[in-house]
Amino acid sequence: MKKHARVLIAPDKFKGSLTAAEVASALARGIVDVRPDWRVEELPVADGGDGTVAAALGAGWQRVPVRVSGATGLPTTAEYAIRGGRAVVELANAVGLATLVEPEPLGSSTFGLGEVIVDAVDRGSSEVIIGLGGSASTDGGAGMLQALGAVITDENGHPIGRGGAGLAKVSRLDLTHLHPGVRRAQFVLACDVDNPLLGPRGAAKVFAPQKGATPADVTLLESALRRWADVVEKAVGSRACFFTAGGEETRTGGGGVGVGLREQPGAGAAGGTGFAGLAVLNAAMRPGIDVVLDVIGFAERVRGADLVITGEGSIDSQTLAGKAPLGVSRAARAADARVIAVAGTCALNPRVLREYGFDACYSLAEREPDQTKSMANAAELLRGIGQRIARDVSAT
């Protein structure tokens, strides 16, 4: 690598260990230890889940704190990012599972997410990007819609209860009093899963157990979400929004033409919040990493970089399904930059790595096989990996 090389460090978080910013900082320190002459830039990324707002803030967006209802209804402070009429909102830091001491799989709600959205449109945001991921609830986005002004009632006209359990009695969705700013704004759902709302790959059966749901809870939530889907599609029609092969969003009108909303890839994201966003907010669904790369101006930042370092907790088959490192790799390759991955563990062989644009993968497990110790000392291990990368790249 040439003298005065330019290195861009753009990792996602190492879940349960370090934030994306902490990963980038540790790697940068290691590289500078060995090559102080290199220009090293840190640009943390995310895939639409927790860390999405932090990525925007790291790229210079303005932080906006707001008091909202947490997943269980207790007040909490969330934050989002704004710039030039755009807002980046993150479900995880308002009503995410990580905000709870104990999970409440039946009673957790997305109401607080809706409150963040209201604050954003009240400040003049005409485009709202919603990062889906890390949710505590399986309420089909009903709480979010209630905060936006929707009236959701049972057959007697009474408001339904909180969370997914409340959907078991839902009978009517009234959007007459939806917040006017919400009607004017455009919405983008940043999502890294393609699960539909219902069925064996749906929100209840796949994700609810991760939020503390028992088998009986899952059965209840699946039935409740099915009832909710019927009510929503009766209110708005079953139009669909989906991707073309080129990644552009196309839409079909009501009447069930095309892919039904409940079957739409990503409808099951964040406990069914994806479904509510597609149905009521008329949102466009985009891969989370693509949205984040746009938000942080990655295409501009990567131009002229000699080396890009990305990574996440595990580089494996899920990474290749569209996680953050793959998105970074593709964008970096388009800019003719060399790409190195860093992870807690790397489960892909060199041939597969090269096929997907990675020149190499360095893992914490190589330096510390004990996972508990590796996670506890991740920052120092990453610094060591940064040093090794600098030496290895310098020799080529």
mmCIF file of C-alpha atoms in Angstrom:
data_model
loop_
_atom_site.group_PDB
_atom_site.id
_atom_site.type_symbol
_atom_site.label_atom_id
_atom_site.label_comp_id
_atom_site.label_asym_id
_atom_site.label_seq_id
_atom_site.Cartn_x
_atom_site.Cartn_y
_atom_site.Cartn_z
ATOM 1 C CA MET A 1 0.000 0.000 0.000
ATOM 2 C CA LYS A 2 1.268 3.414 -0.912
ATOM 3 C CA LYS A 3 2.564 5.946 1.568
ATOM 4 C CA HIS A 4 -0.070 8.346 2.909
ATOM 5 C CA ALA A 5 -2.814 5.853 2.010
ATOM 6 C CA ARG A 6 -6.406 6.727 2.831
ATOM 7 C CA VAL A 7 -8.322 4.223 4.970
ATOM 8 C CA LEU A 8 -12.068 4.364 5.638
ATOM 9 C CA ILE A 9 -13.325 2.326 8.624
ATOM 10 C CA ALA A 10 -17.056 1.602 8.309
ATOM 11 C CA PRO A 11 -18.165 -1.216 10.645
ATOM 12 C CA ASP A 12 -21.530 -2.096 12.140
ATOM 13 C CA LYS A 13 -21.823 -2.814 15.869
ATOM 14 C CA PHE A 14 -20.485 -5.953 17.534
ATOM 15 C CA LYS A 15 -23.769 -6.801 19.236
ATOM 16 C CA GLY A 16 -23.508 -7.262 22.986
ATOM 17 C CA SER A 17 -19.968 -5.939 23.017
ATOM 18 C CA LEU A 18 -19.187 -2.660 21.219
ATOM 19 C CA THR A 19 -21.058 0.009 19.288
ATOM 20 C CA ALA A 20 -20.091 0.645 15.689
ATOM 21 C CA ALA A 21 -18.307 3.840 16.746
ATOM 22 C CA GLU A 22 -16.308 1.942 19.373
ATOM 23 C CA VAL A 23 -15.316 -0.704 16.837
ATOM 24 C CA ALA A 24 -14.170 1.940 14.370
ATOM 25 C CA SER A 25 -12.212 3.813 17.037
ATOM 26 C CA ALA A 26 -10.371 0.704 18.239
ATOM 27 C CA LEU A 27 -9.382 -0.320 14.721
ATOM 28 C CA ALA A 28 -8.266 3.217 13.905
ATOM 29 C CA ARG A 29 -6.002 3.349 16.961
ATOM 30 C CA GLY A 30 -4.346 0.112 15.921
ATOM 31 C CA ILE A 31 -3.735 1.245 12.364
ATOM 32 C CA VAL A 32 -2.263 4.583 13.455
ATOM 33 C CA ASP A 33 0.016 2.757 15.916
ATOM 34 C CA VAL A 34 1.750 1.150 12.937
ATOM 35 C CA ARG A 35 1.132 3.650 10.136
ATOM 36 C CA PRO A 36 0.819 7.197 11.520
ATOM 37 C CA ASP A 37 1.350 8.453 7.967
ATOM 38 C CA TRP A 38 -1.947 6.965 6.773
ATOM 39 C CA ARG A 39 -5.090 9.082 6.698
ATOM 40 C CA VAL A 40 -7.649 7.120 8.706
ATOM 41 C CA GLU A 41 -11.336 8.101 8.752
ATOM 42 C CA GLU A 42 -14.084 6.563 10.886
ATOM 43 C CA LEU A 43 -17.587 6.215 9.457
ATOM 44 C CA PRO A 44 -19.761 3.823 11.548
ATOM 45 C CA VAL A 45 -22.714 2.212 9.778
ATOM 46 C CA ALA A 46 -25.884 0.294 10.701
ATOM 47 C CA ASP A 47 -28.444 -1.883 8.946
ATOM 48 C CA GLY A 48 -31.620 -0.117 10.062
ATOM 49 C CA GLY A 49 -31.641 -1.474 13.624
ATOM 50 C CA ASP A 50 -30.022 -0.007 16.714
ATOM 51 C CA GLY A 51 -27.193 2.299 15.755
ATOM 52 C CA THR A 52 -28.999 3.820 12.763
ATOM 53 C CA VAL A 53 -29.479 7.216 14.395
ATOM 54 C CA ALA A 54 -25.929 7.092 15.761
ATOM 55 C CA ALA A 55 -24.628 6.547 12.220
ATOM 56 C CA ALA A 56 -26.497 9.630 11.018
ATOM 57 C CA LEU A 57 -25.201 11.704 13.929
ATOM 58 C CA GLY A 58 -21.672 10.509 13.228
ATOM 59 C CA ALA A 59 -22.067 11.817 9.684
ATOM 60 C CA GLY A 60 -23.009 15.279 10.907
ATOM 61 C CA TRP A 61 -26.782 15.168 11.240
ATOM 62 C CA GLN A 62 -28.357 17.159 14.109
ATOM 63 C CA ARG A 63 -29.406 15.304 17.260
ATOM 64 C CA VAL A 64 -32.954 15.850 18.544
ATOM 65 C CA PRO A 65 -33.875 14.405 21.964
ATOM 66 C CA VAL A 66 -37.554 13.794 22.698
ATOM 67 C CA ARG A 67 -39.510 12.441 25.663
ATOM 68 C CA VAL A 68 -41.768 9.569 24.666
ATOM 69 C CA SER A 69 -43.578 6.545 26.052
ATOM 70 C CA GLY A 70 -41.263 3.550 26.281
ATOM 71 C CA ALA A 71 -42.245 0.071 25.176
ATOM 72 C CA THR A 72 -44.162 -0.576 28.408
ATOM 73 C CA GLY A 73 -45.580 2.943 28.697
ATOM 74 C CA LEU A 74 -43.040 4.417 31.094
ATOM 75 C CA PRO A 75 -41.547 7.757 29.972
ATOM 76 C CA THR A 76 -38.125 7.652 28.363
ATOM 77 C CA THR A 77 -35.883 9.880 26.266
ATOM 78 C CA ALA A 78 -35.313 8.848 22.674
ATOM 79 C CA GLU A 79 -33.319 10.630 20.017
ATOM 80 C CA TYR A 80 -33.459 11.031 16.288
ATOM 81 C CA ALA A 81 -31.482 12.903 13.642
ATOM 82 C CA ILE A 82 -32.512 15.681 11.265
ATOM 83 C CA ARG A 83 -30.943 17.432 8.309
ATOM 84 C CA GLY A 84 -32.473 19.534 5.551
ATOM 85 C CA GLY A 85 -36.076 18.394 5.861
ATOM 86 C CA ARG A 86 -35.151 14.747 6.417
ATOM 87 C CA ALA A 87 -35.372 12.814 9.679
ATOM 88 C CA VAL A 88 -33.847 9.501 10.728
ATOM 89 C CA VAL A 89 -35.923 7.776 13.391
ATOM 90 C CA GLU A 90 -34.953 4.544 15.119
ATOM 91 C CA LEU A 91 -37.464 2.188 16.701
ATOM 92 C CA ALA A 92 -34.810 0.575 18.885
ATOM 93 C CA ASN A 93 -33.880 3.618 20.954
ATOM 94 C CA ALA A 94 -37.508 4.541 21.645
ATOM 95 C CA VAL A 95 -39.306 1.228 22.194
ATOM 96 C CA GLY A 96 -36.583 -1.358 21.687
ATOM 97 C CA LEU A 97 -36.071 -4.602 23.555
ATOM 98 C CA ALA A 98 -32.740 -3.355 24.899
ATOM 99 C CA THR A 99 -34.556 -0.542 26.739
ATOM 100 C CA LEU A 100 -36.399 -3.024 28.992
ATOM 101 C CA VAL A 101 -35.191 -4.683 32.171
ATOM 102 C CA GLU A 102 -37.673 -7.518 31.649
ATOM 103 C CA PRO A 103 -39.422 -8.273 28.327
ATOM 104 C CA GLU A 104 -43.183 -7.881 28.049
ATOM 105 C CA PRO A 105 -44.011 -9.783 24.854
ATOM 106 C CA LEU A 106 -47.776 -9.276 25.042
ATOM 107 C CA GLY A 107 -47.992 -5.751 26.440
ATOM 108 C CA SER A 108 -45.128 -3.896 24.765
ATOM 109 C CA SER A 109 -46.184 -1.218 22.300
ATOM 110 C CA THR A 110 -44.743 0.915 19.494
ATOM 111 C CA PHE A 111 -46.621 4.019 20.696
ATOM 112 C CA GLY A 112 -43.370 5.807 21.537
ATOM 113 C CA LEU A 113 -42.106 5.359 17.986
ATOM 114 C CA GLY A 114 -45.182 7.194 16.747
ATOM 115 C CA GLU A 115 -44.468 10.010 19.194
ATOM 116 C CA VAL A 116 -40.971 10.400 17.755
ATOM 117 C CA ILE A 117 -42.427 10.555 14.238
ATOM 118 C CA VAL A 118 -44.909 13.239 15.312
ATOM 119 C CA ASP A 119 -42.067 15.328 16.729
ATOM 120 C CA ALA A 120 -40.131 14.954 13.484
ATOM 121 C CA VAL A 121 -42.985 16.062 11.217
ATOM 122 C CA ASP A 122 -43.891 18.884 13.608
ATOM 123 C CA ARG A 123 -40.342 20.173 13.081
ATOM 124 C CA GLY A 124 -40.946 20.242 9.354
ATOM 125 C CA SER A 125 -39.497 16.932 8.205
ATOM 126 C CA SER A 126 -40.953 16.012 4.827
ATOM 127 C CA GLU A 127 -39.131 12.677 4.622
ATOM 128 C CA VAL A 128 -38.932 10.342 7.595
ATOM 129 C CA ILE A 129 -36.658 7.313 7.544
ATOM 130 C CA ILE A 130 -37.713 4.712 10.111
ATOM 131 C CA GLY A 131 -35.097 2.184 11.174
ATOM 132 C CA LEU A 132 -36.856 -1.080 11.976
ATOM 133 C CA GLY A 133 -35.093 -3.539 14.239
ATOM 134 C CA GLY A 134 -34.579 -4.426 17.869
ATOM 135 C CA SER A 135 -38.243 -4.065 18.799
ATOM 136 C CA ALA A 136 -39.724 -5.221 22.108
ATOM 137 C CA SER A 137 -43.264 -5.601 20.792
ATOM 138 C CA THR A 138 -45.407 -7.616 18.426
ATOM 139 C CA ASP A 139 -48.240 -5.125 18.077
ATOM 140 C CA GLY A 140 -48.315 -4.867 14.287
ATOM 141 C CA GLY A 141 -47.405 -1.188 14.536
ATOM 142 C CA ALA A 142 -50.788 -0.424 16.103
ATOM 143 C CA GLY A 143 -49.238 1.615 18.908
ATOM 144 C CA MET A 144 -47.309 3.710 16.402
ATOM 145 C CA LEU A 145 -50.510 4.429 14.480
ATOM 146 C CA GLN A 146 -52.363 5.400 17.655
ATOM 147 C CA ALA A 147 -49.688 7.982 18.436
ATOM 148 C CA LEU A 148 -50.101 9.316 14.894
ATOM 149 C CA GLY A 149 -53.816 9.890 15.475
ATOM 150 C CA ALA A 150 -55.415 6.624 14.384
ATOM 151 C CA VAL A 151 -58.345 5.397 16.458
ATOM 152 C CA ILE A 152 -58.278 1.628 16.984
ATOM 153 C CA THR A 153 -61.276 0.073 18.716
ATOM 154 C CA ASP A 154 -62.987 -3.207 19.553
ATOM 155 C CA GLU A 155 -66.477 -4.214 18.430
ATOM 156 C CA ASN A 156 -68.018 -2.068 21.181
ATOM 157 C CA GLY A 157 -66.134 1.043 20.118
ATOM 158 C CA HIS A 158 -63.727 0.936 23.052
ATOM 159 C CA PRO A 159 -59.982 1.524 22.558
ATOM 160 C CA ILE A 160 -58.042 -1.732 22.438
ATOM 161 C CA GLY A 161 -55.458 -2.609 25.073
ATOM 162 C CA ARG A 162 -51.715 -2.115 24.713
ATOM 163 C CA GLY A 163 -49.459 -4.373 22.724
ATOM 164 C CA GLY A 164 -50.061 -7.441 20.646
ATOM 165 C CA ALA A 165 -52.519 -8.850 23.155
ATOM 166 C CA GLY A 166 -54.814 -5.888 22.521
ATOM 167 C CA LEU A 167 -55.079 -6.817 18.852
ATOM 168 C CA ALA A 168 -56.999 -9.958 19.808
ATOM 169 C CA LYS A 169 -60.104 -7.768 20.157
ATOM 170 C CA VAL A 170 -59.483 -5.247 17.377
ATOM 171 C CA SER A 171 -62.474 -4.542 15.163
ATOM 172 C CA ARG A 172 -62.025 -1.120 13.545
ATOM 173 C CA LEU A 173 -59.296 1.242 12.343
ATOM 174 C CA ASP A 174 -60.304 4.888 11.870
ATOM 175 C CA LEU A 175 -57.718 7.078 10.125
ATOM 176 C CA THR A 176 -59.886 10.200 9.940
ATOM 177 C CA HIS A 177 -57.808 12.098 12.481
ATOM 178 C CA LEU A 178 -54.370 10.997 11.334
ATOM 179 C CA HIS A 179 -51.810 13.742 11.982
ATOM 180 C CA PRO A 180 -51.806 16.110 8.958
ATOM 181 C CA GLY A 181 -48.009 16.185 8.887
ATOM 182 C CA VAL A 182 -47.999 12.422 8.545
ATOM 183 C CA ARG A 183 -50.294 12.641 5.540
ATOM 184 C CA ARG A 184 -47.911 15.082 3.841
ATOM 185 C CA ALA A 185 -44.620 13.336 4.626
ATOM 186 C CA GLN A 186 -42.902 10.569 2.709
ATOM 187 C CA PHE A 187 -41.734 7.536 4.678
ATOM 188 C CA VAL A 188 -38.955 5.032 4.124
ATOM 189 C CA LEU A 189 -38.688 1.819 6.139
ATOM 190 C CA ALA A 190 -35.076 0.733 6.617
ATOM 191 C CA CYS A 191 -35.198 -3.002 7.184
ATOM 192 C CA ASP A 192 -32.763 -5.924 7.115
ATOM 193 C CA VAL A 193 -35.282 -8.807 7.122
ATOM 194 C CA ASP A 194 -37.724 -10.026 4.472
ATOM 195 C CA ASN A 195 -40.234 -11.820 6.691
ATOM 196 C CA PRO A 196 -43.971 -11.490 5.965
ATOM 197 C CA LEU A 197 -46.421 -10.560 8.691
ATOM 198 C CA LEU A 198 -47.926 -14.017 9.253
ATOM 199 C CA GLY A 199 -47.128 -17.702 9.001
ATOM 200 C CA PRO A 200 -44.069 -19.812 9.808
ATOM 201 C CA ARG A 201 -41.710 -16.963 8.842
ATOM 202 C CA GLY A 202 -43.904 -14.247 10.310
ATOM 203 C CA ALA A 203 -43.504 -11.724 13.106
ATOM 204 C CA ALA A 204 -44.988 -13.888 15.860
ATOM 205 C CA LYS A 205 -43.461 -17.269 15.084
ATOM 206 C CA VAL A 206 -39.941 -16.113 14.233
ATOM 207 C CA PHE A 207 -39.326 -13.020 16.334
ATOM 208 C CA ALA A 208 -41.723 -13.075 19.314
ATOM 209 C CA PRO A 209 -39.794 -15.871 21.111
ATOM 210 C CA GLN A 210 -36.720 -13.611 20.999
ATOM 211 C CA LYS A 211 -38.792 -11.062 22.935
ATOM 212 C CA GLY A 212 -39.762 -13.459 25.696
ATOM 213 C CA ALA A 213 -42.921 -14.974 24.214
ATOM 214 C CA THR A 214 -43.924 -18.489 25.282
ATOM 215 C CA PRO A 215 -45.426 -20.948 22.763
ATOM 216 C CA ALA A 216 -48.884 -19.990 24.056
ATOM 217 C CA ASP A 217 -48.026 -16.302 23.605
ATOM 218 C CA VAL A 218 -46.907 -16.957 20.042
ATOM 219 C CA THR A 219 -50.221 -18.652 19.221
ATOM 220 C CA LEU A 220 -52.151 -15.718 20.675
ATOM 221 C CA LEU A 221 -50.016 -13.152 18.831
ATOM 222 C CA GLU A 222 -50.312 -14.956 15.495
ATOM 223 C CA SER A 223 -54.098 -14.980 15.794
ATOM 224 C CA ALA A 224 -54.157 -11.338 16.921
ATOM 225 C CA LEU A 225 -51.951 -10.206 14.031
ATOM 226 C CA ARG A 226 -54.170 -12.046 11.548
ATOM 227 C CA ARG A 227 -57.198 -10.221 12.938
ATOM 228 C CA TRP A 228 -55.284 -6.933 12.781
ATOM 229 C CA ALA A 229 -54.316 -7.563 9.152
ATOM 230 C CA ASP A 230 -57.968 -8.112 8.240
ATOM 231 C CA VAL A 231 -58.968 -4.841 9.919
ATOM 232 C CA VAL A 232 -56.165 -2.803 8.370
ATOM 233 C CA GLU A 233 -56.644 -4.150 4.866
ATOM 234 C CA LYS A 234 -60.369 -3.462 5.127
ATOM 235 C CA ALA A 235 -59.566 0.149 6.036
ATOM 236 C CA VAL A 236 -56.894 0.853 3.428
ATOM 237 C CA GLY A 237 -57.131 -1.907 0.826
ATOM 238 C CA SER A 238 -54.443 -4.509 0.296
ATOM 239 C CA ARG A 239 -52.203 -2.567 -2.085
ATOM 240 C CA ALA A 240 -48.559 -3.548 -2.092
ATOM 241 C CA CYS A 241 -45.237 -1.781 -2.292
ATOM 242 C CA PHE A 242 -42.317 -3.889 -3.446
ATOM 243 C CA PHE A 243 -38.857 -3.828 -5.027
ATOM 244 C CA THR A 244 -38.094 -4.206 -8.676
ATOM 245 C CA ALA A 245 -34.972 -6.146 -9.603
ATOM 246 C CA GLY A 246 -33.111 -2.841 -9.790
ATOM 247 C CA GLY A 247 -34.060 -1.891 -6.256
ATOM 248 C CA GLU A 248 -36.660 0.724 -7.204
ATOM 249 C CA GLU A 249 -39.938 0.774 -5.319
ATOM 250 C CA THR A 250 -43.101 0.184 -7.329
ATOM 251 C CA ARG A 251 -46.638 0.357 -6.075
ATOM 252 C CA THR A 252 -49.966 -1.157 -6.993
ATOM 253 C CA GLY A 253 -53.343 0.316 -6.256
ATOM 254 C CA GLY A 254 -55.920 -1.074 -3.848
ATOM 255 C CA GLY A 255 -57.952 -4.137 -4.577
ATOM 256 C CA GLY A 256 -55.295 -6.685 -3.840
ATOM 257 C CA VAL A 257 -53.349 -6.385 -7.105
ATOM 258 C CA GLY A 258 -49.802 -7.704 -6.767
ATOM 259 C CA VAL A 259 -48.329 -8.935 -3.504
ATOM 260 C CA GLY A 260 -50.746 -8.501 -0.587
ATOM 261 C CA LEU A 261 -49.567 -6.262 2.218
ATOM 262 C CA ARG A 262 -49.435 -9.035 4.783
ATOM 263 C CA GLU A 263 -47.260 -11.139 2.455
ATOM 264 C CA GLN A 264 -44.964 -8.257 1.578
ATOM 265 C CA PRO A 265 -41.285 -8.953 2.398
ATOM 266 C CA GLY A 266 -40.484 -6.969 5.524
ATOM 267 C CA ALA A 267 -44.101 -6.683 6.683
ATOM 268 C CA GLY A 268 -43.158 -8.827 9.675
ATOM 269 C CA ALA A 269 -40.239 -6.598 10.649
ATOM 270 C CA ALA A 270 -40.246 -5.101 14.147
ATOM 271 C CA GLY A 271 -43.215 -7.136 15.325
ATOM 272 C CA GLY A 272 -45.310 -6.200 12.301
ATOM 273 C CA THR A 273 -44.472 -2.494 12.339
ATOM 274 C CA GLY A 274 -43.353 -2.939 8.738
ATOM 275 C CA PHE A 275 -46.917 -3.936 7.859
ATOM 276 C CA ALA A 276 -48.396 -0.794 9.431
ATOM 277 C CA GLY A 277 -45.836 1.388 7.684
ATOM 278 C CA LEU A 278 -46.603 -0.103 4.286
ATOM 279 C CA ALA A 279 -50.357 -0.036 4.771
ATOM 280 C CA VAL A 280 -51.024 3.301 6.449
ATOM 281 C CA LEU A 281 -47.924 5.425 5.872
ATOM 282 C CA ASN A 282 -47.637 4.233 2.253
ATOM 283 C CA ALA A 283 -43.958 3.807 3.024
ATOM 284 C CA ALA A 284 -41.265 2.532 0.702
ATOM 285 C CA MET A 285 -39.372 -0.494 2.008
ATOM 286 C CA ARG A 286 -35.610 -0.447 1.396
ATOM 287 C CA PRO A 287 -32.686 -2.560 2.627
ATOM 288 C CA GLY A 288 -31.441 -0.946 5.824
ATOM 289 C CA ILE A 289 -27.781 -0.753 4.851
ATOM 290 C CA ASP A 290 -28.631 0.945 1.538
ATOM 291 C CA VAL A 291 -30.616 3.581 3.402
ATOM 292 C CA VAL A 292 -27.847 4.165 5.931
ATOM 293 C CA LEU A 293 -25.153 4.431 3.261
ATOM 294 C CA ASP A 294 -27.263 7.106 1.584
ATOM 295 C CA VAL A 295 -27.842 8.947 4.876
ATOM 296 C CA ILE A 296 -24.145 9.098 5.746
ATOM 297 C CA GLY A 297 -23.047 9.993 2.217
ATOM 298 C CA PHE A 298 -20.939 6.875 1.842
ATOM 299 C CA ALA A 299 -20.547 7.111 -1.939
ATOM 300 C CA GLU A 300 -18.862 10.490 -1.549
ATOM 301 C CA ARG A 301 -16.797 9.505 1.476
ATOM 302 C CA VAL A 302 -15.438 6.321 -0.101
ATOM 303 C CA ARG A 303 -14.274 8.078 -3.254
ATOM 304 C CA GLY A 304 -10.487 7.999 -3.338
ATOM 305 C CA ALA A 305 -10.131 5.534 -0.450
ATOM 306 C CA ASP A 306 -7.401 2.931 -0.848
ATOM 307 C CA LEU A 307 -8.742 0.577 1.817
ATOM 308 C CA VAL A 308 -12.162 0.116 3.419
ATOM 309 C CA ILE A 309 -12.535 -1.884 6.631
ATOM 310 C CA THR A 310 -15.995 -3.073 7.627
ATOM 311 C CA GLY A 311 -17.409 -5.767 9.886
ATOM 312 C CA GLU A 312 -19.892 -6.933 12.505
ATOM 313 C CA GLY A 313 -20.073 -9.481 15.293
ATOM 314 C CA SER A 314 -20.142 -12.464 12.953
ATOM 315 C CA ILE A 315 -19.284 -12.699 9.273
ATOM 316 C CA ASP A 316 -21.383 -15.640 8.091
ATOM 317 C CA SER A 317 -24.161 -16.651 5.717
ATOM 318 C CA GLN A 318 -26.482 -14.015 7.188
ATOM 319 C CA THR A 319 -23.945 -11.358 6.244
ATOM 320 C CA LEU A 320 -24.284 -12.463 2.630
ATOM 321 C CA ALA A 321 -28.077 -12.118 2.836
ATOM 322 C CA GLY A 322 -27.746 -8.334 2.955
ATOM 323 C CA LYS A 323 -26.223 -7.280 6.269
ATOM 324 C CA ALA A 324 -24.214 -4.086 6.647
ATOM 325 C CA PRO A 325 -20.732 -5.416 5.732
ATOM 326 C CA LEU A 326 -21.976 -6.712 2.384
ATOM 327 C CA GLY A 327 -23.516 -3.346 1.538
ATOM 328 C CA VAL A 328 -20.290 -1.588 2.469
ATOM 329 C CA SER A 329 -18.256 -4.061 0.418
ATOM 330 C CA ARG A 330 -20.348 -3.530 -2.689
ATOM 331 C CA ALA A 331 -20.170 0.251 -2.423
ATOM 332 C CA ALA A 332 -16.434 0.165 -1.747
ATOM 333 C CA ARG A 333 -15.771 -2.139 -4.683
ATOM 334 C CA ALA A 334 -17.720 0.216 -6.923
ATOM 335 C CA ALA A 335 -15.196 2.875 -5.884
ATOM 336 C CA ASP A 336 -12.246 0.536 -6.619
ATOM 337 C CA ALA A 337 -11.226 0.274 -2.974
ATOM 338 C CA ARG A 338 -9.738 -2.773 -1.332
ATOM 339 C CA VAL A 339 -12.068 -4.281 1.327
ATOM 340 C CA ILE A 340 -11.202 -6.080 4.559
ATOM 341 C CA ALA A 341 -13.755 -7.508 6.997
ATOM 342 C CA VAL A 342 -13.316 -7.721 10.769
ATOM 343 C CA ALA A 343 -15.570 -9.790 13.033
ATOM 344 C CA GLY A 344 -15.869 -11.577 16.322
ATOM 345 C CA THR A 345 -15.975 -14.791 14.316
ATOM 346 C CA CYS A 346 -15.577 -15.383 10.594
ATOM 347 C CA ALA A 347 -17.407 -18.469 9.307
ATOM 348 C CA LEU A 348 -16.778 -17.964 5.592
ATOM 349 C CA ASN A 349 -13.890 -19.476 3.679
ATOM 350 C CA PRO A 350 -11.528 -17.282 1.616
ATOM 351 C CA ARG A 351 -13.131 -18.270 -1.693
ATOM 352 C CA VAL A 352 -16.603 -17.154 -0.588
ATOM 353 C CA LEU A 353 -15.191 -13.979 0.927
ATOM 354 C CA ARG A 354 -13.513 -13.048 -2.350
ATOM 355 C CA GLU A 355 -16.671 -13.890 -4.288
ATOM 356 C CA TYR A 356 -18.554 -11.299 -2.241
ATOM 357 C CA GLY A 357 -15.886 -8.627 -2.467
ATOM 358 C CA PHE A 358 -13.856 -9.137 0.709
ATOM 359 C CA ASP A 359 -10.091 -9.442 0.317
ATOM 360 C CA ALA A 360 -9.670 -10.903 3.805
ATOM 361 C CA CYS A 361 -11.399 -11.399 7.150
ATOM 362 C CA TYR A 362 -9.735 -10.926 10.543
ATOM 363 C CA SER A 363 -11.499 -12.252 13.638
ATOM 364 C CA LEU A 364 -11.270 -11.742 17.378
ATOM 365 C CA ALA A 365 -11.605 -15.518 17.765
ATOM 366 C CA GLU A 366 -8.190 -15.983 16.169
ATOM 367 C CA ARG A 367 -6.631 -13.904 18.952
ATOM 368 C CA GLU A 368 -8.906 -15.007 21.820
ATOM 369 C CA PRO A 369 -10.880 -18.273 21.328
ATOM 370 C CA ASP A 370 -12.819 -17.836 24.589
ATOM 371 C CA GLN A 371 -15.945 -15.915 23.542
ATOM 372 C CA THR A 372 -16.587 -14.418 26.988
ATOM 373 C CA LYS A 373 -13.059 -13.063 27.196
ATOM 374 C CA SER A 374 -13.172 -11.956 23.579
ATOM 375 C CA MET A 375 -16.303 -9.874 24.125
ATOM 376 C CA ALA A 376 -14.970 -8.416 27.371
ATOM 377 C CA ASN A 377 -11.697 -7.352 25.755
ATOM 378 C CA ALA A 378 -12.998 -6.593 22.282
ATOM 379 C CA ALA A 379 -11.614 -3.056 22.092
ATOM 380 C CA GLU A 380 -8.026 -4.102 22.818
ATOM 381 C CA LEU A 381 -8.302 -7.110 20.533
ATOM 382 C CA LEU A 382 -9.575 -4.890 17.738
ATOM 383 C CA ARG A 383 -6.705 -2.504 18.278
ATOM 384 C CA GLY A 384 -4.362 -5.447 17.820
ATOM 385 C CA ILE A 385 -6.199 -6.443 14.655
ATOM 386 C CA GLY A 386 -5.854 -2.894 13.374
ATOM 387 C CA GLN A 387 -2.105 -3.135 13.921
ATOM 388 C CA ARG A 388 -1.960 -6.459 12.087
ATOM 389 C CA ILE A 389 -3.981 -5.140 9.156
ATOM 390 C CA ALA A 390 -1.630 -2.176 8.847
ATOM 391 C CA ARG A 391 1.397 -4.477 8.787
ATOM 392 C CA ASP A 392 -0.142 -6.963 6.356
ATOM 393 C CA VAL A 393 -1.380 -4.306 3.954
ATOM 394 C CA SER A 394 1.925 -2.424 4.111
ATOM 395 C CA ALA A 395 3.686 -5.560 2.942
ATOM 396 C CA THR A 396 1.588 -5.870 -0.228
#
